[in-house]
C-alpha positions as a printed NumPy array, in Angstrom:
array([[ -6.753,  12.079,  10.584],
       [ -9.549,  13.668,   8.526],
       [-12.107,  11.06 ,   9.604],
       [-11.431,  11.73 ,  13.288],
       [-12.734,  15.304,  12.914],
       [-16.14 ,  14.103,  11.688],
       [-19.2  ,  13.738,  13.87 ],
       [-19.571,  10.225,  15.351],
       [-22.613,   9.523,  13.183],
       [-20.666,  10.416,  10.048],
       [-17.678,   8.307,  11.068],
       [-19.982,   5.321,  11.431],
       [-21.014,   5.682,   7.786],
       [-17.547,   4.821,   6.527],
       [-15.546,   3.221,   9.365],
       [-17.001,  -0.31 ,   8.827],
       [-15.768,  -0.142,   5.224],
       [-12.21 ,   0.967,   5.933],
       [ -9.225,  -1.272,   5.43 ],
       [ -5.736,  -0.367,   6.613],
       [ -3.016,  -0.455,   4.001],
       [  0.675,   0.516,   4.064],
       [  2.264,   2.443,   1.224],
       [  5.95 ,   2.633,   0.381],
       [  8.001,   5.609,  -0.746],
       [  7.625,   6.096,  -4.481],
       [  4.457,   3.982,  -4.719],
       [  1.887,   5.328,  -7.163],
       [ -1.588,   5.254,  -5.63 ],
       [ -3.219,   6.166,  -8.944],
       [ -2.207,   7.802, -12.205],
       [ -3.586,  10.748, -14.137],
       [ -6.472,   9.654, -16.333],
       [ -7.332,   6.596, -14.237],
       [-10.704,   5.899, -12.686],
       [-10.028,   5.86 ,  -8.945],
       [-11.92 ,   3.256,  -6.975],
       [-10.727,   4.128,  -3.453],
       [-10.342,   7.143,  -1.198],
       [ -7.15 ,   7.126,   0.882],
       [ -7.052,   8.627,   4.403],
       [ -3.368,   8.812,   5.413],
       [ -2.702,   7.877,   9.03 ],
       [  1.027,   8.536,   8.581],
       [  3.307,   9.424,   5.709],
       [  2.943,  11.973,   2.918],
       [  1.353,  11.705,  -0.529],
       [  2.242,  14.135,  -3.329],
       [ -0.096,  15.123,  -6.138],
       [  1.963,  15.412,  -9.303],
       [  1.151,  17.295, -12.483],
       [  2.507,  15.519, -15.574],
       [  4.129,  17.655, -18.274],
       [  4.177,  16.793, -21.961],
       [  7.839,  15.686, -21.835],
       [  7.014,  13.154, -19.067],
       [  8.529,  15.333, -16.347],
       [  6.5  ,  15.864, -13.187],
       [  6.181,  18.609, -10.609],
       [  4.428,  18.509,  -7.253],
       [  1.408,  20.744,  -6.875],
       [  0.17 ,  19.589,  -3.432],
       [  1.178,  17.451,  -0.459],
       [ -1.326,  15.573,   1.71 ],
       [ -0.777,  13.945,   5.081],
       [ -2.876,  13.091,   8.151],
       [ -4.932,  16.248,   7.738],
       [ -6.553,  15.173,   4.491],
       [ -7.654,  12.536,   2.043],
       [ -6.403,  11.434,  -1.356],
       [ -8.692,  10.734,  -4.283],
       [-11.299,  13.438,  -3.846],
       [ -9.861,  15.439,  -6.746],
       [-11.14 ,  12.574,  -8.873],
       [-14.668,  13.219,  -7.69 ],
       [-16.659,  11.044,  -5.278],
       [-18.378,   9.222,  -8.153],
       [-15.313,   7.482,  -9.57 ],
       [-14.371,  10.164, -12.088],
       [-10.922,  10.174, -13.672],
       [ -7.875,  11.547, -11.91 ],
       [ -6.387,  14.816, -13.114],
       [ -3.024,  14.186, -11.436],
       [ -0.742,  11.369, -10.333],
       [ -0.656,  10.489,  -6.626],
       [  2.727,   9.257,  -5.384],
       [  3.77 ,   8.358,  -1.842],
       [  6.526,  10.809,  -0.91 ],
       [  7.099,   9.514,   2.631],
       [  6.104,   5.924,   3.442],
       [  3.191,   5.429,   5.786],
       [ -0.15 ,   3.768,   6.41 ],
       [ -3.575,   4.727,   5.105],
       [ -7.163,   3.78 ,   5.817],
       [ -8.864,   3.114,   2.486],
       [-12.552,   3.351,   1.634],
       [-14.32 ,   2.318,  -1.602],
       [-15.187,   5.485,  -3.511],
       [-18.813,   4.41 ,  -4.001],
       [-19.235,   4.02 ,  -0.224],
       [-17.711,   7.447,   0.322],
       [-19.979,   8.977,  -2.33 ],
       [-23.052,   7.451,  -0.69 ],
       [-21.987,   8.785,   2.726],
       [-21.539,  12.256,   1.255],
       [-25.015,  12.117,  -0.216],
       [-26.467,  11.302,   3.192],
       [-24.574,  13.865,   5.294],
       [-24.45 ,  17.63 ,   4.97 ],
       [-21.718,  17.689,   7.628],
       [-19.488,  15.427,   5.562],
       [-20.061,  17.531,   2.469],
       [-19.086,  20.657,   4.397],
       [-15.928,  18.994,   5.759],
       [-14.965,  17.827,   2.277],
       [-15.622,  21.288,   0.828],
       [-13.285,  22.858,   3.397],
       [-10.541,  20.4  ,   2.561],
       [-10.89 ,  20.632,  -1.214],
       [-10.923,  24.44 ,  -1.056],
       [ -7.704,  24.46 ,   0.972],
       [ -6.188,  21.867,  -1.385],
       [ -7.069,  23.966,  -4.419],
       [ -5.515,  26.996,  -2.741],
       [ -2.363,  24.971,  -2.08 ],
       [ -2.194,  24.039,  -5.774],
       [ -2.617,  27.679,  -6.843],
       [ -0.023,  28.926,  -4.354],
       [  2.472,  26.256,  -5.414],
       [  2.04 ,  27.229,  -9.061],
       [  2.742,  30.877,  -8.302],
       [  5.654,  29.965,  -6.023],
       [  7.28 ,  27.727,  -8.646],
       [  7.045,  30.503, -11.199],
       [  8.212,  33.474,  -9.134],
       [ 10.362,  32.593,  -6.139],
       [ 14.03 ,  31.694,  -5.75 ],
       [ 14.852,  28.02 ,  -5.489],
       [ 16.279,  28.302,  -1.972],
       [ 12.982,  29.841,  -0.794],
       [ 10.984,  27.165,  -2.638],
       [ 13.11 ,  24.388,  -1.15 ],
       [ 12.674,  25.756,   2.371],
       [  8.903,  26.056,   1.825],
       [  8.687,  22.514,   0.466],
       [ 10.752,  21.013,   3.309],
       [  8.496,  22.728,   5.852],
       [  5.429,  21.309,   4.113],
       [  6.883,  17.787,   4.282],
       [  8.096,  18.279,   7.877],
       [  4.575,  19.246,   8.96 ],
       [  3.272,  15.896,   7.739],
       [  6.19 ,  13.475,   8.106],
       [  5.91 ,  12.894,  11.861],
       [  9.68 ,  13.194,  12.443],
       [ 12.51 ,  15.7  ,  12.059],
       [ 14.376,  13.24 ,   9.828],
       [ 12.791,  11.687,   6.762],
       [ 13.881,   9.632,   3.78 ],
       [ 14.372,  11.813,   0.715],
       [ 17.001,  11.655,  -2.   ],
       [ 18.206,  14.583,  -4.093],
       [ 16.419,  12.968,  -7.018],
       [ 13.162,  12.943,  -5.016],
       [ 13.479,  16.635,  -4.183],
       [ 14.483,  17.557,  -7.73 ],
       [ 11.413,  15.766,  -9.075],
       [  9.108,  17.559,  -6.662],
       [ 10.497,  20.997,  -7.509],
       [ 10.929,  20.36 , -11.223],
       [ 14.671,  21.122, -11.326],
       [ 17.927,  19.266, -11.973],
       [ 19.45 ,  17.147,  -9.206],
       [ 22.707,  19.142,  -9.337],
       [ 20.739,  22.323,  -8.693],
       [ 19.116,  20.802,  -5.609],
       [ 22.554,  19.789,  -4.338],
       [ 23.82 ,  23.374,  -4.636],
       [ 20.814,  24.974,  -2.953],
       [ 20.659,  22.278,  -0.285],
       [ 24.262,  23.073,   0.577],
       [ 23.286,  26.693,   1.193],
       [ 20.616,  25.671,   3.728],
       [ 22.984,  23.145,   5.273],
       [ 25.816,  25.676,   5.631],
       [ 23.403,  27.953,   7.483],
       [ 22.662,  25.141,   9.946],
       [ 19.013,  24.781,   8.946],
       [ 19.143,  21.186,   7.714],
       [ 21.464,  18.187,   7.628],
       [ 21.625,  15.785,   4.684],
       [ 22.869,  12.244,   4.243],
       [ 22.58 ,   9.544,   1.63 ],
       [ 18.827,   9.341,   1.081],
       [ 17.71 ,  11.434,   4.054],
       [ 17.148,  15.009,   5.224],
       [ 16.919,  16.249,   8.818],
       [ 15.421,  19.541,   9.974],
       [ 17.806,  21.145,  12.498],
       [ 16.4  ,  24.649,  12.986],
       [ 12.695,  24.809,  12.205],
       [ 12.264,  28.492,  13.094],
       [ 15.181,  29.587,  10.917],
       [ 13.909,  27.425,   8.065],
       [ 10.563,  29.232,   8.281],
       [ 12.47 ,  32.504,   7.984],
       [ 14.286,  31.221,   4.891],
       [ 11.074,  30.186,   3.132],
       [  9.033,  32.443,   0.897],
       [  5.721,  33.833,   2.104],
       [  3.811,  31.057,   0.342],
       [  4.201,  28.719,   3.317],
       [  2.513,  31.123,   5.758],
       [ -0.099,  32.041,   3.147],
       [ -1.121,  28.398,   2.708],
       [ -1.409,  27.805,   6.443],
       [ -3.326,  31.041,   7.037],
       [ -5.896,  30.042,   4.462],
       [ -6.285,  26.55 ,   5.965],
       [ -6.858,  28.163,   9.363],
       [ -9.424,  30.586,   7.932],
       [-11.287,  27.689,   6.307],
       [-11.321,  25.67 ,   9.52 ],
       [ -9.221,  22.887,   7.976],
       [ -6.936,  20.846,  10.259],
       [ -3.433,  22.344,  10.345],
       [ -0.696,  19.724,  10.04 ],
       [  2.309,  20.374,  12.263],
       [  5.406,  18.401,  13.279],
       [  4.768,  15.654,  15.801],
       [  1.002,  16.295,  15.972],
       [ -1.609,  13.602,  15.564],
       [ -4.626,  14.899,  13.699]])
């Protein structure tokens, strides 16, 4: 969890103000254009940041789990959100009023540095995802996306429908079914009604485009926590 990596003095600035709150799959934490009043620190689960297109379609540009926080792209002073935040995998979050978080940032250089590292890695993730969506084959994109979710989901099997995946990748559901069958036939994943299971993590990494490794290398260079399957951050 992002808070756990802070110095004890910095944790004390916000821990008394935290309240624990579950979120369900598909729940919208905030919408694009809204003033966001809380910062979310996921303890489990995955939240997707979605860019809204002019025909009301959406595409995921970043995924956030235990390694990060949700709401900082709105600014610590209750600015308006540029994207929609949707729970991709259900979980639990610690929530902090944004004004409390902003005050803590103003008092602590260490917190500002930690936030800068995270936001820089998040921005890089958004840029890499944009390039990946434009240039790489769908099977490579799907493998990259499943690895990103697997890193943060806390289990090899997670609840995802074909419609969920299609929405994240910005393609038709039938297309996801075809490409998913390719990965399944190769023994990399198993699918059921509303769920996906990772069977061969190493082979799935080999099937993904280079964007997955590029994102993780940058996070490591920045000193940001690296999410990985089964790890508690």
